[in-house]
Short mmCIF file of C-alpha atoms in Angstrom, two decimals:
data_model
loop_
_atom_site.label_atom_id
_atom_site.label_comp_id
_atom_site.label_asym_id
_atom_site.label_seq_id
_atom_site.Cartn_x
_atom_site.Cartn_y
_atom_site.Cartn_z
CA UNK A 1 12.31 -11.39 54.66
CA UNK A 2 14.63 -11.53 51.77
CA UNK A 3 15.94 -8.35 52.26
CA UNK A 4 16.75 -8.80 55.81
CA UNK A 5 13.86 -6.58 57.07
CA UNK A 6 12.71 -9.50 60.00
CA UNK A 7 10.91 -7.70 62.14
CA UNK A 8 8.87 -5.56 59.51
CA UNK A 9 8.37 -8.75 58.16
CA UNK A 10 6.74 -10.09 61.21
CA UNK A 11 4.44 -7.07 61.66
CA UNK A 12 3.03 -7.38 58.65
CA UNK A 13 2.09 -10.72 58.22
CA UNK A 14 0.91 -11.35 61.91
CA UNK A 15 -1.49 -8.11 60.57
CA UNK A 16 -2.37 -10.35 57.03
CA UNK A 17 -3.02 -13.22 60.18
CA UNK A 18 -5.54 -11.09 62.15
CA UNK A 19 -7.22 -9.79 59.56
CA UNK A 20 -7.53 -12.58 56.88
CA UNK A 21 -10.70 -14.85 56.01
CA UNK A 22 -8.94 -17.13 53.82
CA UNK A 23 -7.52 -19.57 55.30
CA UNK A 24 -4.79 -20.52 53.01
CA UNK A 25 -3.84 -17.15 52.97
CA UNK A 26 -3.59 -17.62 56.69
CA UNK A 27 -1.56 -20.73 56.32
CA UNK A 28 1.22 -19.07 53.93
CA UNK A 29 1.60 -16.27 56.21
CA UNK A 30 1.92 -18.46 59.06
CA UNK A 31 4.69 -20.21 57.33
CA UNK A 32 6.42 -16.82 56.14
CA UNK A 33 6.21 -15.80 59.69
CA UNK A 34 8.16 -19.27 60.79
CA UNK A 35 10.61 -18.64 58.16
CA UNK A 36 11.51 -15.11 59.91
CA UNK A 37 11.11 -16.33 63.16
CA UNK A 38 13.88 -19.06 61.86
CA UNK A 39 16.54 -16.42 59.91
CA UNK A 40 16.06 -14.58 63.28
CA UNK A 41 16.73 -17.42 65.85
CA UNK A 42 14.13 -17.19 67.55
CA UNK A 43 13.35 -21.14 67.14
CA UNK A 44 10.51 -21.92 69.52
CA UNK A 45 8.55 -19.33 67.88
CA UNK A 46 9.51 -20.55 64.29
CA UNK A 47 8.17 -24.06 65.28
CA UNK A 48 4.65 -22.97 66.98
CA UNK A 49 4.31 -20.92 63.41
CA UNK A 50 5.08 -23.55 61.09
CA UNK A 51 3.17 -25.87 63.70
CA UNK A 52 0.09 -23.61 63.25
CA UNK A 53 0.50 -23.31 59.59
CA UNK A 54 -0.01 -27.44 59.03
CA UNK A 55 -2.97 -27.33 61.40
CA UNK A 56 -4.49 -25.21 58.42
CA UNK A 57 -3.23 -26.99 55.57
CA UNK A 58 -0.52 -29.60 55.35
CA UNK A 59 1.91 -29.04 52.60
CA UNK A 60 5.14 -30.19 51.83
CA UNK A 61 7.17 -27.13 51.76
CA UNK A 62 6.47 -25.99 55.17
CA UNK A 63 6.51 -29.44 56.55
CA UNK A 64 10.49 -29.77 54.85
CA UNK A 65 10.79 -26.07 56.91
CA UNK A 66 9.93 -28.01 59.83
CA UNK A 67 12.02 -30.75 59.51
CA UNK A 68 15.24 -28.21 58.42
CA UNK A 69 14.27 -26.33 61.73
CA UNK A 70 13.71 -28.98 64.52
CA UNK A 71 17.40 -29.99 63.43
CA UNK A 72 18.88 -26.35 63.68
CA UNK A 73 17.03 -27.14 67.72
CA UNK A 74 18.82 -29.83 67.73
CA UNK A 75 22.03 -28.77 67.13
CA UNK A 76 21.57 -25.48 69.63
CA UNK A 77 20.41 -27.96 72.38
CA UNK A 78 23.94 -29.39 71.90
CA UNK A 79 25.38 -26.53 71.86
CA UNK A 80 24.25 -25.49 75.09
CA UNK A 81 25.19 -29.34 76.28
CA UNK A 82 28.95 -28.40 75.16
CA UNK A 83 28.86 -25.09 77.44
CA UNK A 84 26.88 -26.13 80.58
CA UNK A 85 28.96 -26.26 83.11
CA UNK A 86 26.26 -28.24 85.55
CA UNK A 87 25.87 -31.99 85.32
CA UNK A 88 21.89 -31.91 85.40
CA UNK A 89 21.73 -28.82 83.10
CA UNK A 90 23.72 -30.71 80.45
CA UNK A 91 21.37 -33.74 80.70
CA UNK A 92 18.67 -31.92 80.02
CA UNK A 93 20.15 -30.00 77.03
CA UNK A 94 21.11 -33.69 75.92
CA UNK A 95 17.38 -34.94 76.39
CA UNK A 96 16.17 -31.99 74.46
CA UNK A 97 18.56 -32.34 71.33
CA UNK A 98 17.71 -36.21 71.41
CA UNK A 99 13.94 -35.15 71.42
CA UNK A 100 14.13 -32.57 68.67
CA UNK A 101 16.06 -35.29 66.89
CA UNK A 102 13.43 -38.04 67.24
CA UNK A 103 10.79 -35.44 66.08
CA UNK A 104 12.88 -34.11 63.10
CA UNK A 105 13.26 -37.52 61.82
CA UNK A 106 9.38 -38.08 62.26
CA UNK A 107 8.36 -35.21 60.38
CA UNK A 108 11.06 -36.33 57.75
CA UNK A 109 8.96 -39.32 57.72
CA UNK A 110 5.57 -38.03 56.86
CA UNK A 111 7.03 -34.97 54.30
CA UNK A 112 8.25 -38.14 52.42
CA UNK A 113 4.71 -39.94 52.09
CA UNK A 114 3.22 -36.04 51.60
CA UNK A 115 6.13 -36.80 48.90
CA UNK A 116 5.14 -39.29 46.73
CA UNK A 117 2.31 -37.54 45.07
CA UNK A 118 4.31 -34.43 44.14
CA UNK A 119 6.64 -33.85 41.34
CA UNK A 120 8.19 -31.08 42.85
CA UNK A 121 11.47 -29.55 44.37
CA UNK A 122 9.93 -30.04 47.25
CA UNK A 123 9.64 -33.69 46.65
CA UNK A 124 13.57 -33.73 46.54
CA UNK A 125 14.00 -31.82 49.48
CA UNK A 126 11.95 -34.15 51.57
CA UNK A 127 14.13 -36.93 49.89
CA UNK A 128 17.28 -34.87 51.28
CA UNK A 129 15.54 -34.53 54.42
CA UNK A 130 15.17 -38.57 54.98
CA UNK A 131 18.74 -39.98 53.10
CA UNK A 132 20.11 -37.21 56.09
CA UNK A 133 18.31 -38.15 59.07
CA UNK A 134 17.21 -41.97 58.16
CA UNK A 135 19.85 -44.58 59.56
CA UNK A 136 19.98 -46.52 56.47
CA UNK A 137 19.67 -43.53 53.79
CA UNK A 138 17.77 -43.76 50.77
CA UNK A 139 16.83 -46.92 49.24
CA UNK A 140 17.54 -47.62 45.51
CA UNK A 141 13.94 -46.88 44.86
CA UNK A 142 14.31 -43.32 46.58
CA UNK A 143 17.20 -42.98 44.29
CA UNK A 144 15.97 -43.47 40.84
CA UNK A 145 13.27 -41.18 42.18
CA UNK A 146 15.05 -38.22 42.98
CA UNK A 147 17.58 -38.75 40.08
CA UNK A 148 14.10 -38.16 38.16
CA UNK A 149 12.21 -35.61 39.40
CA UNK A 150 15.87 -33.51 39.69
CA UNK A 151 16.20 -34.37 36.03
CA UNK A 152 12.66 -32.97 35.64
CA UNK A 153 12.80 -29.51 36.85
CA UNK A 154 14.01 -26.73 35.04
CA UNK A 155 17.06 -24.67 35.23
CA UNK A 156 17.01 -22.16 38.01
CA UNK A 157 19.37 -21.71 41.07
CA UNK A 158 16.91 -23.89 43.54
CA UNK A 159 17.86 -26.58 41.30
CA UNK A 160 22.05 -26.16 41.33
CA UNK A 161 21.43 -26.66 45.45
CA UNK A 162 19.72 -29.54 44.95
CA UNK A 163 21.93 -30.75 42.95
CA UNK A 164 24.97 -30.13 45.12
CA UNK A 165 22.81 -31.32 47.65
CA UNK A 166 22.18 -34.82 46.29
CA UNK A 167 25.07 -35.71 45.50
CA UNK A 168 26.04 -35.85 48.82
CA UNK A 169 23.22 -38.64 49.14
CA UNK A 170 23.89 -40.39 45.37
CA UNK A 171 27.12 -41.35 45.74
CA UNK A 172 27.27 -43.30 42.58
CA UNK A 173 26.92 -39.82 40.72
CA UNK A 174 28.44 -37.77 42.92
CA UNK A 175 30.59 -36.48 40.08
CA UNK A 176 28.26 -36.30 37.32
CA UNK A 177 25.37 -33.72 39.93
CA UNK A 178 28.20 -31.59 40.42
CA UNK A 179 28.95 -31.10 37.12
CA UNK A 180 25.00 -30.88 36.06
CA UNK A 181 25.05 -28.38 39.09
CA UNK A 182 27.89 -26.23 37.35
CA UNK A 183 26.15 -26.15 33.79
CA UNK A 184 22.80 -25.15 34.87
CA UNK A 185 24.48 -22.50 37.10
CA UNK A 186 26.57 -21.52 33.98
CA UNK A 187 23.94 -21.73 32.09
CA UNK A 188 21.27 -19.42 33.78
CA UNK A 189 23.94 -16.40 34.69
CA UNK A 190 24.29 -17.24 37.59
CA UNK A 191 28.23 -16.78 38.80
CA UNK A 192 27.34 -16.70 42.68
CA UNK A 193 25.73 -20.32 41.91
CA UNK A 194 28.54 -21.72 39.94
CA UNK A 195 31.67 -21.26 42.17
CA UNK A 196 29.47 -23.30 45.01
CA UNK A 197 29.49 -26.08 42.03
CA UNK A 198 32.58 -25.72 41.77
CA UNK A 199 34.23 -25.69 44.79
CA UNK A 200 32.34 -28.93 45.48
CA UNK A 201 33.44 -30.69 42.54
CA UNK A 202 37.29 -29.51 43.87
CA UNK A 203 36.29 -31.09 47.11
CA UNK A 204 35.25 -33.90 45.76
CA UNK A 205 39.04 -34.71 43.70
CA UNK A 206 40.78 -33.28 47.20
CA UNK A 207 38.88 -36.49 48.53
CA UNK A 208 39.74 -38.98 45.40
CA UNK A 209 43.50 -37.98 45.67
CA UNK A 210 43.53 -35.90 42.55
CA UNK A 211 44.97 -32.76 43.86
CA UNK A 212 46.19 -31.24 40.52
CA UNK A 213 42.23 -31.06 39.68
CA UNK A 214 40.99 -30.05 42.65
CA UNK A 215 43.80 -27.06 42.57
CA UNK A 216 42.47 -26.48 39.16
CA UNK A 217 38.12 -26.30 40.09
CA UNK A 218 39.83 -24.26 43.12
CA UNK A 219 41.69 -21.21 41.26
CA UNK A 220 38.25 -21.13 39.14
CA UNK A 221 35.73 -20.82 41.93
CA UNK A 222 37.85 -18.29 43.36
CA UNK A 223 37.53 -15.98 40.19
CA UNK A 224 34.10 -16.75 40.14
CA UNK A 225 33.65 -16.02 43.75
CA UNK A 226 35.69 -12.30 43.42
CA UNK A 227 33.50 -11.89 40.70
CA UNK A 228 30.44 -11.76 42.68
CA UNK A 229 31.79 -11.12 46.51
CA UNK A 230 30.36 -14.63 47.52
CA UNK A 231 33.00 -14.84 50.49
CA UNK A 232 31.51 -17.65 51.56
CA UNK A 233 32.45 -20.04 48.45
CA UNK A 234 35.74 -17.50 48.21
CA UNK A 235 37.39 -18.69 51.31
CA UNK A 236 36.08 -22.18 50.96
CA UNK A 237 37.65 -22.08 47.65
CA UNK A 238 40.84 -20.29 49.09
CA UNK A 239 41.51 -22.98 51.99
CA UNK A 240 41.18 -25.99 49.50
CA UNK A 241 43.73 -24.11 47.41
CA UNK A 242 46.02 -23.62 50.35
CA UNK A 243 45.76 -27.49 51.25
CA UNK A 244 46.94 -28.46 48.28
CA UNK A 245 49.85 -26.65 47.94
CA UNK A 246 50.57 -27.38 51.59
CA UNK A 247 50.50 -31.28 50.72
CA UNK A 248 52.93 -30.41 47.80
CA UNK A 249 55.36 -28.94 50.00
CA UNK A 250 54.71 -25.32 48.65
CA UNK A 251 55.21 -23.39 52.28
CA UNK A 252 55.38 -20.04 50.44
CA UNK A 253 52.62 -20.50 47.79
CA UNK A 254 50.48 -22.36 50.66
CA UNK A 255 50.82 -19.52 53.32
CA UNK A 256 50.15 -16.74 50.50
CA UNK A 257 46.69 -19.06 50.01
CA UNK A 258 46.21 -19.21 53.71
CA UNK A 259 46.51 -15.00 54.19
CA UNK A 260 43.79 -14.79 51.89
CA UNK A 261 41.68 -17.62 53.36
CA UNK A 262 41.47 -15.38 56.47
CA UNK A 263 41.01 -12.18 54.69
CA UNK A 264 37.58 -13.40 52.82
CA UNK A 265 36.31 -15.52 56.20
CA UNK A 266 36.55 -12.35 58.18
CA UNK A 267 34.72 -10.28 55.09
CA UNK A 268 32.09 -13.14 54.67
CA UNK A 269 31.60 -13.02 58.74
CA UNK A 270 31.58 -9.22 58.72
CA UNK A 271 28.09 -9.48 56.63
CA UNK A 272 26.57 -11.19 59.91
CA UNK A 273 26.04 -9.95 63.30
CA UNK A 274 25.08 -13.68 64.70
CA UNK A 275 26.63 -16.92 64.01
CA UNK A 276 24.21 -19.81 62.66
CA UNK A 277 23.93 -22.86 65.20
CA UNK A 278 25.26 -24.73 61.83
CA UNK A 279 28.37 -22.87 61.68
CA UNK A 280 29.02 -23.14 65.29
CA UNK A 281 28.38 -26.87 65.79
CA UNK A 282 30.85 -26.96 62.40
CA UNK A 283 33.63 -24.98 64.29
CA UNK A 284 35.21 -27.39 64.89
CA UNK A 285 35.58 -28.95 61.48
CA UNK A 286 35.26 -25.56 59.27
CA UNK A 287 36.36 -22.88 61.07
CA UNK A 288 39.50 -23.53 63.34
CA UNK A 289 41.21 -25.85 61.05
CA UNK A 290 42.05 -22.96 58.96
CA UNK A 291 43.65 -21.35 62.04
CA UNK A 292 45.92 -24.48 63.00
CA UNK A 293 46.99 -25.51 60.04
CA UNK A 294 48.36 -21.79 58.95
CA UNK A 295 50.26 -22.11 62.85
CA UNK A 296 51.62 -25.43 61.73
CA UNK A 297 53.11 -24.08 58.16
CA UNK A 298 54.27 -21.07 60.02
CA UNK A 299 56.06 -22.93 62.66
CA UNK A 300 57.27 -25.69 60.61
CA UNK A 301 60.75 -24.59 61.29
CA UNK A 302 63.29 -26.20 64.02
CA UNK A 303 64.20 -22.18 64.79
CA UNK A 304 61.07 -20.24 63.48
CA UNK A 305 62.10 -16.84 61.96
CA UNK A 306 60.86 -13.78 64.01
CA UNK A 307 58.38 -12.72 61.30
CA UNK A 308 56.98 -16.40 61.44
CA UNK A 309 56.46 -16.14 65.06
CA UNK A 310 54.76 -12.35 65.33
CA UNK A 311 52.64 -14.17 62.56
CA UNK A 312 52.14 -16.97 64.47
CA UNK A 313 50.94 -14.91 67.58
CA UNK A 314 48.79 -12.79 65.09
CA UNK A 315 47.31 -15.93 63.78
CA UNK A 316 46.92 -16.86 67.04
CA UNK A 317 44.89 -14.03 68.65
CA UNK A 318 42.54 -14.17 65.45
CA UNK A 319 41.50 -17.90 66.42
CA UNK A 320 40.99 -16.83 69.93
CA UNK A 321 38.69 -14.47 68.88
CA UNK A 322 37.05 -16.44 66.57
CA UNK A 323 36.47 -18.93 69.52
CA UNK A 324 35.08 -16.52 71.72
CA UNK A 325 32.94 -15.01 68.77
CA UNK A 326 31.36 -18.66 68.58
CA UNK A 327 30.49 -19.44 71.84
CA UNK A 328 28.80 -16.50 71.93
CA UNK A 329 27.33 -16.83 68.50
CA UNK A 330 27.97 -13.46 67.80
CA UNK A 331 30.16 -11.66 65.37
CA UNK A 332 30.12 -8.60 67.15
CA UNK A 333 32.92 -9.11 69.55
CA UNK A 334 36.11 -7.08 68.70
CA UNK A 335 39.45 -6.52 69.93
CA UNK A 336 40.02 -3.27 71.67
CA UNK A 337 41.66 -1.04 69.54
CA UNK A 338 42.03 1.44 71.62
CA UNK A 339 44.31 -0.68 74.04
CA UNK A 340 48.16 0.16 74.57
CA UNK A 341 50.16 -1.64 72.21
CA UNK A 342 51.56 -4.75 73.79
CA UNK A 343 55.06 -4.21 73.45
CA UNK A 344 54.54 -0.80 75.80
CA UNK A 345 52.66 -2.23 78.16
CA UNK A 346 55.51 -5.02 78.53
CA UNK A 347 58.19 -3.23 78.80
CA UNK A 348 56.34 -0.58 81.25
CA UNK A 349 55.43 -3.31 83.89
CA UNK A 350 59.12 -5.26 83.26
CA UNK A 351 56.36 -8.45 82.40
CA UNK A 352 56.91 -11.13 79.76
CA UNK A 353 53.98 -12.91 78.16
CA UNK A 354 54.06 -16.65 77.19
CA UNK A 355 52.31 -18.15 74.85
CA UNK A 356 51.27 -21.85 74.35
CA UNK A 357 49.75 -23.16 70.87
CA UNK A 358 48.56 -26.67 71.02
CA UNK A 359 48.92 -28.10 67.87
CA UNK A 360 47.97 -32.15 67.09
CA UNK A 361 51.34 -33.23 66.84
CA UNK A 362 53.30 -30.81 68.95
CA UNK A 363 53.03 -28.02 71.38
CA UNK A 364 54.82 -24.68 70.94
CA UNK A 365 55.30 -22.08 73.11
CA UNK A 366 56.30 -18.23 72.53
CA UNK A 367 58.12 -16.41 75.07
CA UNK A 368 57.39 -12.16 74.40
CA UNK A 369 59.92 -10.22 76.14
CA UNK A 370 59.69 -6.71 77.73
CA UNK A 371 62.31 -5.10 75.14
CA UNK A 372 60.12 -6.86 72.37
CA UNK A 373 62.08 -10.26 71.22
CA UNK A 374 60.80 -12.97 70.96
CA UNK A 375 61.73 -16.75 72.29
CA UNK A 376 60.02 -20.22 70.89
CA UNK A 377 60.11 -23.59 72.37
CA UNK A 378 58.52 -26.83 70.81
CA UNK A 379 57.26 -29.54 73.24
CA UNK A 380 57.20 -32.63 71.19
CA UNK A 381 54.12 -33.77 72.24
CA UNK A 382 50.63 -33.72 70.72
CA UNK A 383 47.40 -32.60 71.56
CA UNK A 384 46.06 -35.75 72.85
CA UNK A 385 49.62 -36.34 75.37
CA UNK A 386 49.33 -32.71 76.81
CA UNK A 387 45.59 -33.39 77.83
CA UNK A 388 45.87 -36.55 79.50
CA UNK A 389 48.75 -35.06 81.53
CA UNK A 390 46.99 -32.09 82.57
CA UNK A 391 43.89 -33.45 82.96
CA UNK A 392 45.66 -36.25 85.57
CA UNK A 393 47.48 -33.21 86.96
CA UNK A 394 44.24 -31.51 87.49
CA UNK A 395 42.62 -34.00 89.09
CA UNK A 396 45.53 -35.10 91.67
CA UNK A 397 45.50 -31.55 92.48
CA UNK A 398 41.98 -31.31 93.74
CA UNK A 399 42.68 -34.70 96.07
CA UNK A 400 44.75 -33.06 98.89
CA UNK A 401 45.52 -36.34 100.26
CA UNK A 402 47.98 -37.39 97.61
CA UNK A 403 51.35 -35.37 96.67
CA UNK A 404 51.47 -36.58 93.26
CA UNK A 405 50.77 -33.64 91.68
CA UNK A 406 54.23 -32.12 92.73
CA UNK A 407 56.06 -35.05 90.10
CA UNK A 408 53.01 -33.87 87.62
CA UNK A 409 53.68 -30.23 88.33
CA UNK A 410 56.93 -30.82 87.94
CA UNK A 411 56.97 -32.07 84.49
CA UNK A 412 54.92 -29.53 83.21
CA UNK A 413 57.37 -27.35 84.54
CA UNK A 414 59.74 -28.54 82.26
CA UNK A 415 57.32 -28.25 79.12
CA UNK A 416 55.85 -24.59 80.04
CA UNK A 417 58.54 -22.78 82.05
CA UNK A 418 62.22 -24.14 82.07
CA UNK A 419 62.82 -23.74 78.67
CA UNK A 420 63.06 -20.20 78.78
CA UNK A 421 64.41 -20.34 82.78
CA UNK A 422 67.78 -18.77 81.92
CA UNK A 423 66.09 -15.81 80.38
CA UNK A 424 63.68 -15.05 82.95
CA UNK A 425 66.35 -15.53 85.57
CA UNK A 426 68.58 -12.33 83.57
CA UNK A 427 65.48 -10.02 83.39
CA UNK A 428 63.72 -10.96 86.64
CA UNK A 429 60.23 -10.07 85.39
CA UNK A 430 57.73 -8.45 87.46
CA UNK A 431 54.60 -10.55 86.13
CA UNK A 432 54.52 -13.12 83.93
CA UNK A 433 51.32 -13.04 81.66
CA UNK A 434 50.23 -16.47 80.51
CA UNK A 435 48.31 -16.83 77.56
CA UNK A 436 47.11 -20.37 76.87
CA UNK A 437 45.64 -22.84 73.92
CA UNK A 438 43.31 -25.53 74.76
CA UNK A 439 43.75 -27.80 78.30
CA UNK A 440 46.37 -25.57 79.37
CA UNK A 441 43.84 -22.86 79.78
CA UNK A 442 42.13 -24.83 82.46
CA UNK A 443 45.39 -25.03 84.85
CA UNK A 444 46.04 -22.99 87.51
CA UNK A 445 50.10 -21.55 86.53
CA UNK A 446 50.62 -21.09 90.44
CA UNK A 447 50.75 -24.33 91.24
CA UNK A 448 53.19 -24.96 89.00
CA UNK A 449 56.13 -27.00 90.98
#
């Protein structure tokens, strides 16, 4: 399984389950053969094969597998919530993620009393487990408990995850498990480990203010991360870098950290053909941030250089992909490369191509012209402005009894279009190819008044 070989994997333990008299020999292999079901998504499987495993023999470990997979359910039942388009579907995607919820915590809840006569990593885990899912986290008791038994186990890299991972939960010593984290990681050889330890402990100074330090546990984590090719702590490590110089006013120093943010998320994804349902439920929060905060930098400019915009629009077509690559929770999507280049195709049809990037504070929008140049307009208006008006737009449209869509239409007329009128008037284009961000992409252009 460690090695990636899943479905080998599978053959041959569901061969050690057939053939086996012993039943904890049965009972491990049942939980192995959860634990591939789980790296391979297939979740419904996972959970009948851990399920069957504690029928056998109830231990800890495979309960805390449990637990840590009824919450990746939950978070794909939401998923599929988010994309239903039909309002009974959704419910029921809604009632299953609650379910898998109120099960997940349950489980949590016994793996904790299976807990308390263990002094094991497995013991902390089920601590994690609860403090995550539990409404009122860990009590002090809980605490002092974990803070021993983590204090108790010896160095190894299971142990720097725990730590980073309870110090999410121990807030009082956030600082000092980070740091534990990073010596025992230091301490056993292990490079990979220590630029997780600390880029957390750069995180942690981003969030107390103290961006000089967090700039400094940043540049380190990155060497450690190159060291090793852990692109996953690299670009982590790379972004943090990037928002500090970007809060310092370093444009230039802040984009150069930004190129490279992109470069090392698109190596780290390259080393997966499917997305986790953690990554995609953290999109949102992880992933596209990166995107529209390098579009803000680059467009931070009342007239936006040419090479700012092309980058812009590069930037741009990356995110879209990398939305599209997450819905589908695959990374095997790719541009066409084998496509004419835009430019040719524009100036073969006499078409022009606008662009619109909705930012949070301001929505731009990039005119492409058949002979190649370039036009950019700023609506200054956020994110949250442009959706209520489209989304009132929208729904005006659909009642046929009302003509207040035409003032509507109208005034997004006046954001999209007549900013660039003049130009499109002197070249007369053929088509006009609208490429949109967010709300926009919802609205039907021809009815555009």
């Amino acid at each position: 399984i460690n090695l990636g070989q899943i479905n080998l994997a599978q053959i041959e333990l569901e061969k050690i389950i057939s053939t086996s008299k012993q039943p904890s020999l049965i009972a491990r292999a049942w939980k192995q053969l959860g634990n591939a079901y789980s790296r391979n998504g297939e979740f419904d499987e996972a959970e009948q094969a851990y399920t069957k495993s504690l029928e056998i023999k109830k231990e800890l470990p495979t309960l805390n597998n449990l637990v840590i997979l009824l919450q990746k359910q939950r978070l794909q039942a939401l998923l599929q919530a988010q994309s239903s388009k039909k309002g009974e579907e959704t419910e029921n995607y809604l009632a299953r993620a609650k379910s898998y919820g109120s099960l997940a915590k349950e489980k949590a809840s016994l793996a904790l009393s299976l807990s308390q006569t263990e002094q094991s990593s497995s013991s902390i885990r089920a601590l994690i487990e609860w403090g995550e899912l539990s409404s009122t986290g860990l009590s002090t008791r809980q605490i002092e408990r974990g803070r021993k038994l983590l204090t108790s186990l010896s160095p190894s890299r299971n142990k720097v995850f725990l730590a980073i991972n309870w110090s999410e939960l121990d807030s009082e010593q956030t600082k000092y498990w980070l740091t534990q984290a990073r010596e025992i990681a230091t301490e056993i050889g292990d490079t990979s480990a220590e630029s997780y330890a600390l880029l957390e402990l750069g995180l942690l100074c981003e969030r107390l203010g103290d961006l000089e330090q967090a700039l400094k546990y940043a540049t380190t984590a990155q060497l450690k991360a190159q060291s090793t090719f852990t692109f996953d702590s690299l670009y982590r490590s790379q972004w943090l870098a990037g928002r500090s110089h970007k809060k310092w006013g370093n444009k230039k120093i802040a984009l150069a950290n930004y190129r490279n943010t992109l470069t090392s998320l698109d190596a780290f994804n390259h080393s997966f053909t499917t997305i986790s349902v953690e990554r995609r439920s953290d999109f949102g929060t992880e992933i596209e941030p990166i995107y529209r905060e390098m579009l803000d930098l680059l467009l931070d400019n009342p007239r936006p250089a040419r090479s700012d915009l092309e980058e812009s629009l590069f930037v741009f077509e990356k995110l879209k992909l990398a939305q599209l690559q997450n819905y589908f929770g695959s990374n095997c999507l790719e541009i066409d490369r084998n496509s004419p280049p835009l430019e040719e195709t524009l100036a073969k049809e006499n078409a022009v191509r606008l662009n619109s990037i909705v930012q949070d504070e301001e929505v731009h929008f990039i005119l492409q012209l058949p002979d190649g140049r370039l036009r950019h307009s700023k609506a200054e208006l956020g994110k949250q402005e442009i959706t209520q008006i489209a989304t009132d737009w929208y729904k005006n449209l659909r009642q046929t009894n009302t003509n207040r869509f035409k003032l509507q239409a109208e005034e997004l007329y006046d954001l999209i279009i007549r900013p660039f009128s003049k130009e499109l008037a002197r070249i007369d284009p053929k088509t006009i190819i609208f490429v949109h961000d967010g709300i926009l992409r919802n609205l039907p252009m021809a009815a555009l008044y």
